[in-house]
Amino acid sequence: MSVSFPRLDRPILSSPMAGGPTTPELVAAVSNAGGIGLVAGAYRTAEDLADQITRTRALTDRGFGVNLFVPTPIDRERDEPSVRAYAALLADFAGPDVQPGTPRWDDHDHFDDKVDLLVQQRVPLVTFMFGVPDPKVIERLHESGSCLMVTVTDAQEAQAAAEAGADALCVQGTQAGGHRGTHEVAATPNGLNWQELLPQVQDLTSLPLVVAGGIISSEDVAQALGQGAIGAQCGTAFLLTDEAGTSAPHRAGLSDPQRTSTLVTRAFSGRPARALTNAFTERLDPVTPAVYPMVNHLTKPVRAAAAAAGDPDRVSLWAGTGWREIHGGSAADVVVHLCP
Ligand SMILES: Cc1cc2nc3c(=O)[nH]c(=O)nc-3n(C[C@H](O)[C@H](O)[C@H](O)COP(=O)(O)O)c2cc1C
C-alpha cells in the first residue's frame, strides 16, 4: 500500500525542530502559506504531542505533518563506561553550580504511544528521523491514511526505506542544521551535500523526494526542483521568524557576527548534528561517545541552565550552512522568499 504525498501549493516544508524552535504557530503559518509545516514530535510524551496537534489544528485547516525519531537500539553494558567518562568531563566543563543529568537507559522517546496517537489522529504526513520504522508501524499508519516520509543520508538508507514501504524520502545533505538523520548511531556521517546525494537516490527509486540542508534562498529551491525534487525542507531559514520558539541565546548566537563556522558534532546528544562552533563544541566535541540518547540526558540540564542565563556558549546553537543569510519576520514571508 502507498499513500500519495499531501498537496503542496508551495514547495516548502518547515523542518520539525525539536527542543523548542518548532511551535504550533510556526507549523500553521507555513501550512497556511501553502507549504507544509511539520510538528516536532521528538522529546515529547504522547499527551504533549496530542496537545501540539490540537493547537496546530486550531490555527490551520490545511495539511501538516508530524515527525518522530525512530528509537535507537540501546546497549547499556557496552556503552555505560563511556557515558560515565563523558559525564565526568561534562561536569568539569559545566562547573560546580550545574550537575549533568542522569542517563535513562530505558528511554525510547514514548515512540509506541506516539504511533498509537498518530494512528488515531490521521495526520496527512508522518516523517521519521534516525531510521526506518518497523513494518507494523508502517502498515498501521498507512491504514489510517498517513503518507510516510523517511529521512535518508545515503543510498543504502534510501534503499532500505523504499523497500520498507516509505511513500517519500527526505534526502538530507551534509549542509543540514541540527541532527543528521544517519540510521546507525555509530556511523560517521558522509560529507555528501543534497545536490550530490539526490541523483544517487533517484537512481534507486521513483518515490517523491524532498531535499534538505542549507536551503535558504529561492535559487536553492529552484535548483532542488530543477534536479527533480518535489520540495525543500528548511529549518534554519525559519529559526529567527516571529513564530519560532528559538531560545534567546540561540537567536543571539545566530545573529552574532563573531561566530564564524559550523561543525557536525556529537557533543550535545551523542548523535552527529550541525551547530555553530562555541565553547561547548570546542571542549566536548573531541571526547563525546556515540551514545544516544544518554549523552542528551547528560547535557540537558547544562544547556537549560545556560539558556536561562542567556549564555550562547553552553547551549546547542543548531544551524545549517546557510545560517549567515537568514532573517527574521513572519514565517509566511520566509515561505514566499524561498519560492522561485
Ligand atoms: C534547530 C533544528 C532542530 C531540528 N530538529 C529536527 C527534528 O526534531 N526532527 C527532524 O527530523 N529533523 C530535525 N532537524 C533537521 C531538519 O529536519 C533538516 O534536515 C534541516 O533543518 C535542514 O537543514 P537547514 O536547517 O540548513 O535548512 C532539525 C534542524 C534544526 C536546525
mmCIF file of C-alpha atoms and ligand atoms in Angstrom:
data_model
loop_
_atom_site.group_PDB
_atom_site.id
_atom_site.type_symbol
_atom_site.label_atom_id
_atom_site.label_comp_id
_atom_site.label_asym_id
_atom_site.label_seq_id
_atom_site.Cartn_x
_atom_site.Cartn_y
_atom_site.Cartn_z
ATOM 1 C CA MET A 1 0.000 0.000 0.000
ATOM 2 C CA SER A 2 1.193 3.529 -0.636
ATOM 3 C CA VAL A 3 -0.289 6.911 0.223
ATOM 4 C CA SER A 4 0.279 9.917 -2.017
ATOM 5 C CA PHE A 5 2.141 12.983 -0.857
ATOM 6 C CA PRO A 6 -0.130 15.723 0.518
ATOM 7 C CA ARG A 7 -0.776 18.730 -1.680
ATOM 8 C CA LEU A 8 1.992 21.319 -1.747
ATOM 9 C CA ASP A 9 0.852 24.651 -3.185
ATOM 10 C CA ARG A 10 4.310 25.997 -2.472
ATOM 11 C CA PRO A 11 7.274 23.587 -2.497
ATOM 12 C CA ILE A 12 8.379 24.284 1.075
ATOM 13 C CA LEU A 13 8.237 22.138 4.200
ATOM 14 C CA SER A 14 9.353 23.621 7.506
ATOM 15 C CA SER A 15 11.649 21.233 9.334
ATOM 16 C CA PRO A 16 10.375 19.694 12.507
ATOM 17 C CA MET A 17 12.716 21.299 15.046
ATOM 18 C CA ALA A 18 12.525 19.529 18.381
ATOM 19 C CA GLY A 19 13.627 21.222 21.560
ATOM 20 C CA GLY A 20 11.721 24.485 21.146
ATOM 21 C CA PRO A 21 12.055 26.141 17.723
ATOM 22 C CA THR A 22 9.006 24.476 16.143
ATOM 23 C CA THR A 23 5.732 25.755 17.597
ATOM 24 C CA PRO A 24 2.128 25.219 16.521
ATOM 25 C CA GLU A 25 2.213 28.829 15.298
ATOM 26 C CA LEU A 26 5.185 28.104 13.013
ATOM 27 C CA VAL A 27 3.678 24.889 11.634
ATOM 28 C CA ALA A 28 0.320 26.549 10.960
ATOM 29 C CA ALA A 29 1.888 29.632 9.375
ATOM 30 C CA VAL A 30 3.866 27.511 6.911
ATOM 31 C CA SER A 31 0.837 25.372 6.029
ATOM 32 C CA ASN A 32 -1.369 28.457 5.716
ATOM 33 C CA ALA A 33 1.203 29.941 3.325
ATOM 34 C CA GLY A 34 0.822 26.920 1.025
ATOM 35 C CA GLY A 35 3.719 24.790 2.264
ATOM 36 C CA ILE A 36 3.599 22.006 4.818
ATOM 37 C CA GLY A 37 4.606 22.659 8.401
ATOM 38 C CA LEU A 38 5.998 19.730 10.368
ATOM 39 C CA VAL A 39 5.303 19.326 14.098
ATOM 40 C CA ALA A 40 8.354 18.230 16.101
ATOM 41 C CA GLY A 41 7.223 15.078 17.896
ATOM 42 C CA ALA A 42 10.555 14.095 19.429
ATOM 43 C CA TYR A 43 11.340 14.541 23.147
ATOM 44 C CA ARG A 44 7.617 14.681 23.976
ATOM 45 C CA THR A 45 5.109 12.364 25.592
ATOM 46 C CA ALA A 46 2.097 11.295 23.553
ATOM 47 C CA GLU A 47 -0.092 13.653 25.634
ATOM 48 C CA ASP A 48 2.182 16.568 24.903
ATOM 49 C CA LEU A 49 2.215 15.708 21.198
ATOM 50 C CA ALA A 50 -1.593 15.462 21.191
ATOM 51 C CA ASP A 51 -1.670 18.983 22.618
ATOM 52 C CA GLN A 52 0.674 20.239 19.860
ATOM 53 C CA ILE A 53 -1.584 18.693 17.222
ATOM 54 C CA THR A 54 -4.739 20.196 18.766
ATOM 55 C CA ARG A 55 -3.123 23.618 18.937
ATOM 56 C CA THR A 56 -1.935 23.347 15.332
ATOM 57 C CA ARG A 57 -5.390 22.296 14.115
ATOM 58 C CA ALA A 58 -6.872 25.328 15.867
ATOM 59 C CA LEU A 59 -4.637 27.548 13.716
ATOM 60 C CA THR A 60 -4.955 25.931 10.292
ATOM 61 C CA ASP A 61 -7.391 23.900 8.196
ATOM 62 C CA ARG A 62 -4.593 22.895 5.878
ATOM 63 C CA GLY A 63 -2.491 19.766 5.894
ATOM 64 C CA PHE A 64 0.534 19.477 8.142
ATOM 65 C CA GLY A 65 2.854 16.714 9.256
ATOM 66 C CA VAL A 66 4.308 15.201 12.417
ATOM 67 C CA ASN A 67 7.870 13.969 12.854
ATOM 68 C CA LEU A 68 9.124 11.220 15.157
ATOM 69 C CA PHE A 69 12.592 9.925 15.980
ATOM 70 C CA VAL A 70 12.843 6.169 15.423
ATOM 71 C CA PRO A 71 14.277 4.760 18.697
ATOM 72 C CA THR A 72 17.992 3.991 18.668
ATOM 73 C CA PRO A 73 18.871 0.475 19.946
ATOM 74 C CA ILE A 74 20.352 0.694 23.450
ATOM 75 C CA ASP A 75 23.254 -1.456 24.716
ATOM 76 C CA ARG A 76 23.834 -0.456 28.329
ATOM 77 C CA GLU A 77 26.573 -2.958 29.098
ATOM 78 C CA ARG A 78 28.650 -1.798 26.143
ATOM 79 C CA ASP A 79 28.050 1.931 26.499
ATOM 80 C CA GLU A 80 27.800 2.712 30.213
ATOM 81 C CA PRO A 81 31.576 3.140 30.794
ATOM 82 C CA SER A 82 31.948 5.705 28.016
ATOM 83 C CA VAL A 83 28.843 7.574 29.195
ATOM 84 C CA ARG A 84 30.256 7.757 32.729
ATOM 85 C CA ALA A 85 33.566 9.068 31.400
ATOM 86 C CA TYR A 86 31.748 11.712 29.370
ATOM 87 C CA ALA A 87 29.670 12.730 32.416
ATOM 88 C CA ALA A 88 32.874 13.489 34.328
ATOM 89 C CA LEU A 89 34.254 15.648 31.507
ATOM 90 C CA LEU A 90 30.926 17.448 31.159
ATOM 91 C CA ALA A 91 30.752 18.117 34.926
ATOM 92 C CA ASP A 92 34.193 19.657 34.708
ATOM 93 C CA PHE A 93 33.080 21.897 31.831
ATOM 94 C CA ALA A 94 29.761 22.847 33.479
ATOM 95 C CA GLY A 95 31.348 23.940 36.754
ATOM 96 C CA PRO A 96 30.163 23.479 40.350
ATOM 97 C CA ASP A 97 26.748 25.141 40.007
ATOM 98 C CA VAL A 98 25.203 22.771 37.449
ATOM 99 C CA GLN A 99 25.004 18.976 37.620
ATOM 100 C CA PRO A 100 24.833 16.880 34.419
ATOM 101 C CA GLY A 101 21.601 14.908 34.057
ATOM 102 C CA THR A 102 21.077 11.203 34.720
ATOM 103 C CA PRO A 103 21.134 8.819 31.739
ATOM 104 C CA ARG A 104 17.832 6.952 31.273
ATOM 105 C CA TRP A 105 18.698 3.575 29.783
ATOM 106 C CA ASP A 106 15.071 2.716 29.039
ATOM 107 C CA ASP A 107 14.285 5.864 27.032
ATOM 108 C CA HIS A 108 12.516 5.070 23.750
ATOM 109 C CA ASP A 109 11.051 8.570 23.466
ATOM 110 C CA HIS A 110 7.467 7.257 24.016
ATOM 111 C CA PHE A 111 7.617 6.069 20.419
ATOM 112 C CA ASP A 112 4.937 3.360 20.629
ATOM 113 C CA ASP A 113 2.468 5.658 22.421
ATOM 114 C CA LYS A 114 3.050 8.372 19.834
ATOM 115 C CA VAL A 115 2.477 5.941 16.976
ATOM 116 C CA ASP A 116 -0.833 4.923 18.638
ATOM 117 C CA LEU A 117 -1.749 8.601 18.841
ATOM 118 C CA LEU A 118 -0.893 9.255 15.191
ATOM 119 C CA VAL A 119 -2.934 6.252 14.064
ATOM 120 C CA GLN A 120 -5.938 7.894 15.750
ATOM 121 C CA GLN A 121 -5.118 11.436 14.635
ATOM 122 C CA ARG A 122 -4.819 10.667 10.906
ATOM 123 C CA VAL A 123 -2.397 13.473 10.029
ATOM 124 C CA PRO A 124 -1.647 13.720 6.289
ATOM 125 C CA LEU A 125 2.129 13.297 6.642
ATOM 126 C CA VAL A 126 4.234 11.426 9.224
ATOM 127 C CA THR A 127 8.009 11.700 8.920
ATOM 128 C CA PHE A 128 10.761 9.673 10.554
ATOM 129 C CA MET A 129 14.317 10.526 11.511
ATOM 130 C CA PHE A 130 17.162 8.152 12.576
ATOM 131 C CA GLY A 131 15.856 5.050 10.864
ATOM 132 C CA VAL A 132 13.089 3.109 9.212
ATOM 133 C CA PRO A 133 10.151 2.178 11.447
ATOM 134 C CA ASP A 134 9.007 -1.448 11.847
ATOM 135 C CA PRO A 135 6.718 -2.910 9.162
ATOM 136 C CA LYS A 136 3.822 -2.989 11.648
ATOM 137 C CA VAL A 137 4.149 0.762 12.294
ATOM 138 C CA ILE A 138 4.229 1.444 8.554
ATOM 139 C CA GLU A 139 1.171 -0.746 7.994
ATOM 140 C CA ARG A 140 -0.883 0.844 10.795
ATOM 141 C CA LEU A 141 -0.116 4.409 9.715
ATOM 142 C CA HIS A 142 -0.829 3.560 6.088
ATOM 143 C CA GLU A 143 -4.181 2.074 7.068
ATOM 144 C CA SER A 144 -5.092 5.291 8.838
ATOM 145 C CA GLY A 145 -4.208 7.249 5.684
ATOM 146 C CA SER A 146 -0.904 8.956 6.505
ATOM 147 C CA CYS A 147 1.783 9.464 3.874
ATOM 148 C CA LEU A 148 5.123 8.317 5.348
ATOM 149 C CA MET A 149 8.419 10.053 4.641
ATOM 150 C CA VAL A 150 11.799 8.803 5.930
ATOM 151 C CA THR A 151 14.926 10.953 6.189
ATOM 152 C CA VAL A 152 17.939 9.380 4.467
ATOM 153 C CA THR A 153 21.577 10.443 4.252
ATOM 154 C CA ASP A 154 22.972 7.866 1.841
ATOM 155 C CA ALA A 155 21.927 5.474 -0.932
ATOM 156 C CA GLN A 156 21.782 2.427 1.376
ATOM 157 C CA GLU A 157 19.393 4.152 3.764
ATOM 158 C CA ALA A 158 17.279 5.242 0.802
ATOM 159 C CA GLN A 159 17.123 1.680 -0.495
ATOM 160 C CA ALA A 160 16.110 0.345 2.935
ATOM 161 C CA ALA A 161 13.404 2.987 3.383
ATOM 162 C CA ALA A 162 11.980 2.443 -0.109
ATOM 163 C CA GLU A 163 11.930 -1.344 0.357
ATOM 164 C CA ALA A 164 10.193 -0.975 3.732
ATOM 165 C CA GLY A 165 7.309 0.917 2.136
ATOM 166 C CA ALA A 166 8.069 4.625 2.634
ATOM 167 C CA ASP A 167 5.926 6.845 0.382
ATOM 168 C CA ALA A 168 8.520 9.614 0.115
ATOM 169 C CA LEU A 169 12.094 10.290 1.193
ATOM 170 C CA CYS A 170 13.700 13.369 2.685
ATOM 171 C CA VAL A 171 17.189 13.426 1.180
ATOM 172 C CA GLN A 172 19.302 15.199 3.765
ATOM 173 C CA GLY A 173 22.666 16.629 2.752
ATOM 174 C CA THR A 174 25.600 17.434 4.983
ATOM 175 C CA GLN A 175 24.649 21.130 4.911
ATOM 176 C CA ALA A 176 21.685 20.458 7.233
ATOM 177 C CA GLY A 177 21.335 22.175 10.586
ATOM 178 C CA GLY A 178 20.516 20.070 13.637
ATOM 179 C CA HIS A 179 20.759 16.295 13.662
ATOM 180 C CA ARG A 180 21.992 14.263 10.758
ATOM 181 C CA GLY A 181 19.470 11.550 10.070
ATOM 182 C CA THR A 182 22.052 8.734 9.862
ATOM 183 C CA HIS A 183 20.294 5.474 10.661
ATOM 184 C CA GLU A 184 23.249 3.907 12.539
ATOM 185 C CA VAL A 185 24.176 5.895 15.623
ATOM 186 C CA ALA A 186 27.865 4.986 15.449
ATOM 187 C CA ALA A 187 28.227 5.652 11.710
ATOM 188 C CA THR A 188 30.336 8.643 10.764
ATOM 189 C CA PRO A 189 28.105 10.771 8.560
ATOM 190 C CA ASN A 190 29.255 11.217 4.990
ATOM 191 C CA GLY A 191 30.079 14.621 3.537
ATOM 192 C CA LEU A 192 27.624 14.435 0.627
ATOM 193 C CA ASN A 193 25.556 17.521 0.010
ATOM 194 C CA TRP A 194 21.991 17.018 -1.198
ATOM 195 C CA GLN A 195 22.960 18.058 -4.720
ATOM 196 C CA GLU A 196 25.290 15.011 -4.819
ATOM 197 C CA LEU A 197 23.057 12.606 -2.925
ATOM 198 C CA LEU A 198 19.816 13.327 -4.810
ATOM 199 C CA PRO A 199 20.931 11.758 -8.136
ATOM 200 C CA GLN A 200 22.165 8.656 -6.260
ATOM 201 C CA VAL A 201 18.738 8.242 -4.683
ATOM 202 C CA GLN A 202 16.969 8.940 -7.989
ATOM 203 C CA ASP A 203 18.904 6.013 -9.496
ATOM 204 C CA LEU A 204 17.297 3.733 -6.894
ATOM 205 C CA THR A 205 13.707 4.850 -6.637
ATOM 206 C CA SER A 206 10.957 6.846 -8.275
ATOM 207 C CA LEU A 207 9.444 7.884 -4.903
ATOM 208 C CA PRO A 208 8.770 11.606 -4.396
ATOM 209 C CA LEU A 209 11.900 13.219 -2.953
ATOM 210 C CA VAL A 210 12.202 16.256 -0.704
ATOM 211 C CA VAL A 211 15.683 17.689 -0.163
ATOM 212 C CA ALA A 212 17.100 19.262 2.991
ATOM 213 C CA GLY A 213 20.252 21.067 4.026
ATOM 214 C CA GLY A 214 21.371 24.675 3.783
ATOM 215 C CA ILE A 215 18.391 25.771 1.679
ATOM 216 C CA ILE A 216 17.974 29.443 2.273
ATOM 217 C CA SER A 217 17.031 31.167 -0.992
ATOM 218 C CA SER A 218 14.656 30.857 -3.941
ATOM 219 C CA GLU A 219 17.713 29.978 -6.065
ATOM 220 C CA ASP A 220 18.389 26.973 -3.827
ATOM 221 C CA VAL A 221 14.761 25.856 -4.097
ATOM 222 C CA ALA A 222 14.802 26.363 -7.886
ATOM 223 C CA GLN A 223 17.898 24.154 -8.053
ATOM 224 C CA ALA A 224 16.162 21.466 -5.974
ATOM 225 C CA LEU A 225 13.096 21.484 -8.229
ATOM 226 C CA GLY A 226 15.320 21.590 -11.312
ATOM 227 C CA GLN A 227 17.063 18.431 -10.099
ATOM 228 C CA GLY A 228 13.686 16.719 -9.702
ATOM 229 C CA ALA A 229 12.820 17.165 -6.026
ATOM 230 C CA ILE A 230 9.167 17.891 -5.191
ATOM 231 C CA GLY A 231 10.094 20.303 -2.432
ATOM 232 C CA ALA A 232 12.626 21.581 0.065
ATOM 233 C CA GLN A 233 12.580 21.013 3.820
ATOM 234 C CA CYS A 234 14.033 24.069 5.509
ATOM 235 C CA GLY A 235 14.827 24.535 9.176
ATOM 236 C CA THR A 236 17.497 27.156 9.736
ATOM 237 C CA ALA A 237 15.655 29.573 7.425
ATOM 238 C CA PHE A 238 12.815 29.692 9.981
ATOM 239 C CA LEU A 239 14.850 29.918 13.204
ATOM 240 C CA LEU A 240 14.633 33.714 13.508
ATOM 241 C CA THR A 241 10.981 34.026 12.487
ATOM 242 C CA ASP A 242 8.398 35.579 14.798
ATOM 243 C CA GLU A 243 6.552 32.263 15.172
ATOM 244 C CA ALA A 244 9.616 30.159 16.039
ATOM 245 C CA GLY A 245 10.247 29.253 19.664
ATOM 246 C CA THR A 246 14.032 29.576 19.214
ATOM 247 C CA SER A 247 15.602 30.475 22.565
ATOM 248 C CA ALA A 248 17.093 33.928 23.148
ATOM 249 C CA PRO A 249 20.726 32.695 23.300
ATOM 250 C CA HIS A 250 20.186 30.630 20.126
ATOM 251 C CA ARG A 251 18.811 33.704 18.351
ATOM 252 C CA ALA A 252 21.717 35.763 19.681
ATOM 253 C CA GLY A 253 24.241 33.167 18.521
ATOM 254 C CA LEU A 254 22.753 33.043 15.019
ATOM 255 C CA SER A 255 22.952 36.822 14.731
ATOM 256 C CA ASP A 256 26.427 37.205 16.240
ATOM 257 C CA PRO A 257 28.974 38.323 13.615
ATOM 258 C CA GLN A 258 31.788 36.879 15.781
ATOM 259 C CA ARG A 259 30.577 33.341 15.131
ATOM 260 C CA THR A 260 32.304 32.113 12.057
ATOM 261 C CA SER A 261 31.684 28.423 11.496
ATOM 262 C CA THR A 262 29.506 25.375 11.988
ATOM 263 C CA LEU A 263 30.584 21.806 12.608
ATOM 264 C CA VAL A 264 28.938 18.407 12.767
ATOM 265 C CA THR A 265 29.332 17.310 16.374
ATOM 266 C CA ARG A 266 28.111 14.621 18.759
ATOM 267 C CA ALA A 267 28.830 16.888 21.743
ATOM 268 C CA PHE A 268 25.223 17.707 22.667
ATOM 269 C CA SER A 269 23.308 14.470 22.143
ATOM 270 C CA GLY A 270 25.713 11.696 21.144
ATOM 271 C CA ARG A 271 24.387 11.779 17.567
ATOM 272 C CA PRO A 272 26.012 13.887 14.862
ATOM 273 C CA ALA A 273 24.366 17.280 14.419
ATOM 274 C CA ARG A 274 25.379 20.571 12.829
ATOM 275 C CA ALA A 275 25.741 23.560 15.135
ATOM 276 C CA LEU A 276 27.645 26.808 15.356
ATOM 277 C CA THR A 277 31.025 26.348 16.980
ATOM 278 C CA ASN A 278 31.021 27.531 20.594
ATOM 279 C CA ALA A 279 32.864 26.774 23.835
ATOM 280 C CA PHE A 280 30.737 23.650 24.331
ATOM 281 C CA THR A 281 31.672 22.125 20.976
ATOM 282 C CA GLU A 282 35.307 23.164 21.234
ATOM 283 C CA ARG A 283 35.727 21.479 24.582
ATOM 284 C CA LEU A 284 33.479 18.444 24.273
ATOM 285 C CA ASP A 285 33.298 17.511 20.578
ATOM 286 C CA PRO A 286 36.584 15.566 20.628
ATOM 287 C CA VAL A 287 35.576 13.442 23.641
ATOM 288 C CA THR A 288 31.885 12.618 23.138
ATOM 289 C CA PRO A 289 30.921 8.945 22.739
ATOM 290 C CA ALA A 290 28.440 7.866 20.048
ATOM 291 C CA VAL A 291 25.738 7.003 22.570
ATOM 292 C CA TYR A 292 22.257 8.388 22.018
ATOM 293 C CA PRO A 293 20.072 9.498 23.798
ATOM 294 C CA MET A 294 22.112 9.161 27.007
ATOM 295 C CA VAL A 295 24.530 11.952 26.121
ATOM 296 C CA ASN A 296 21.445 14.086 25.510
ATOM 297 C CA HIS A 297 20.173 13.293 29.018
ATOM 298 C CA LEU A 298 23.537 14.295 30.495
ATOM 299 C CA THR A 299 23.781 17.631 28.677
ATOM 300 C CA LYS A 300 20.160 18.731 29.077
ATOM 301 C CA PRO A 301 20.454 20.464 32.492
ATOM 302 C CA VAL A 302 23.711 22.113 31.432
ATOM 303 C CA ARG A 303 22.052 23.510 28.305
ATOM 304 C CA ALA A 304 18.918 24.514 30.207
ATOM 305 C CA ALA A 305 20.904 26.421 32.843
ATOM 306 C CA ALA A 306 22.874 28.186 30.111
ATOM 307 C CA ALA A 307 19.685 29.077 28.222
ATOM 308 C CA ALA A 308 18.180 30.526 31.409
ATOM 309 C CA ALA A 309 21.356 32.546 31.943
ATOM 310 C CA GLY A 310 21.404 33.686 28.293
ATOM 311 C CA ASP A 311 24.798 32.053 27.674
ATOM 312 C CA PRO A 312 25.241 31.089 23.965
ATOM 313 C CA ASP A 313 28.494 29.245 24.720
ATOM 314 C CA ARG A 314 26.842 26.377 26.572
ATOM 315 C CA VAL A 315 23.703 25.774 24.503
ATOM 316 C CA SER A 316 23.343 23.929 21.202
ATOM 317 C CA LEU A 317 23.356 26.606 18.517
ATOM 318 C CA TRP A 318 21.898 24.362 15.808
ATOM 319 C CA ALA A 319 22.495 25.881 12.378
ATOM 320 C CA GLY A 320 22.759 24.732 8.782
ATOM 321 C CA THR A 321 25.451 26.026 6.477
ATOM 322 C CA GLY A 322 23.191 28.836 5.222
ATOM 323 C CA TRP A 323 22.844 30.441 8.654
ATOM 324 C CA ARG A 324 24.549 33.686 7.689
ATOM 325 C CA GLU A 325 21.759 34.620 5.272
ATOM 326 C CA ILE A 326 18.715 34.054 7.463
ATOM 327 C CA HIS A 327 16.495 36.844 8.684
ATOM 328 C CA GLY A 328 13.543 37.493 10.958
ATOM 329 C CA GLY A 329 9.983 38.453 10.091
ATOM 330 C CA SER A 330 6.965 36.251 9.615
ATOM 331 C CA ALA A 331 7.200 32.597 8.626
ATOM 332 C CA ALA A 332 4.801 33.309 5.739
ATOM 333 C CA ASP A 333 7.258 35.874 4.390
ATOM 334 C CA VAL A 334 10.077 33.326 4.614
ATOM 335 C CA VAL A 335 7.975 30.813 2.642
ATOM 336 C CA VAL A 336 7.328 33.429 -0.057
ATOM 337 C CA HIS A 337 11.015 34.441 -0.061
ATOM 338 C CA LEU A 338 12.043 30.790 -0.570
ATOM 339 C CA CYS A 339 9.738 30.212 -3.534
ATOM 340 C CA PRO A 340 11.205 30.576 -7.029
HETATM 341 C C1 LIG B 1 17.077 23.538 15.315
HETATM 342 C C2 LIG B 1 16.878 22.296 14.492
HETATM 343 C C3 LIG B 1 16.204 21.213 15.037
HETATM 344 C C4 LIG B 1 15.964 20.072 14.263
HETATM 345 N N1 LIG B 1 15.215 19.059 14.789
HETATM 346 C C5 LIG B 1 14.819 18.040 13.982
HETATM 347 C C6 LIG B 1 13.826 17.109 14.417
HETATM 348 O O1 LIG B 1 13.308 17.194 15.527
HETATM 349 N N2 LIG B 1 13.474 16.121 13.551
HETATM 350 C C7 LIG B 1 13.986 16.026 12.285
HETATM 351 O O2 LIG B 1 13.616 15.128 11.537
HETATM 352 N N3 LIG B 1 14.919 16.906 11.855
HETATM 353 C C8 LIG B 1 15.321 17.913 12.662
HETATM 354 N N4 LIG B 1 16.219 18.840 12.182
HETATM 355 C C9 LIG B 1 16.829 18.651 10.839
HETATM 356 C C10 LIG B 1 15.858 19.075 9.748
HETATM 357 O O3 LIG B 1 14.896 18.074 9.532
HETATM 358 C C11 LIG B 1 16.516 19.368 8.397
HETATM 359 O O4 LIG B 1 17.277 18.275 7.973
HETATM 360 C C12 LIG B 1 17.377 20.615 8.435
HETATM 361 O O5 LIG B 1 16.688 21.677 9.055
HETATM 362 C C13 LIG B 1 17.743 21.042 7.035
HETATM 363 O O6 LIG B 1 18.813 21.914 7.047
HETATM 364 P P1 LIG B 1 18.683 23.511 7.278
HETATM 365 O O7 LIG B 1 18.446 23.670 8.750
HETATM 366 O O8 LIG B 1 20.004 24.022 6.832
HETATM 367 O O9 LIG B 1 17.527 24.001 6.464
HETATM 368 C C14 LIG B 1 16.462 19.991 12.937
HETATM 369 C C15 LIG B 1 17.147 21.090 12.401
HETATM 370 C C16 LIG B 1 17.343 22.236 13.149
HETATM 371 C C17 LIG B 1 18.048 23.410 12.523
#
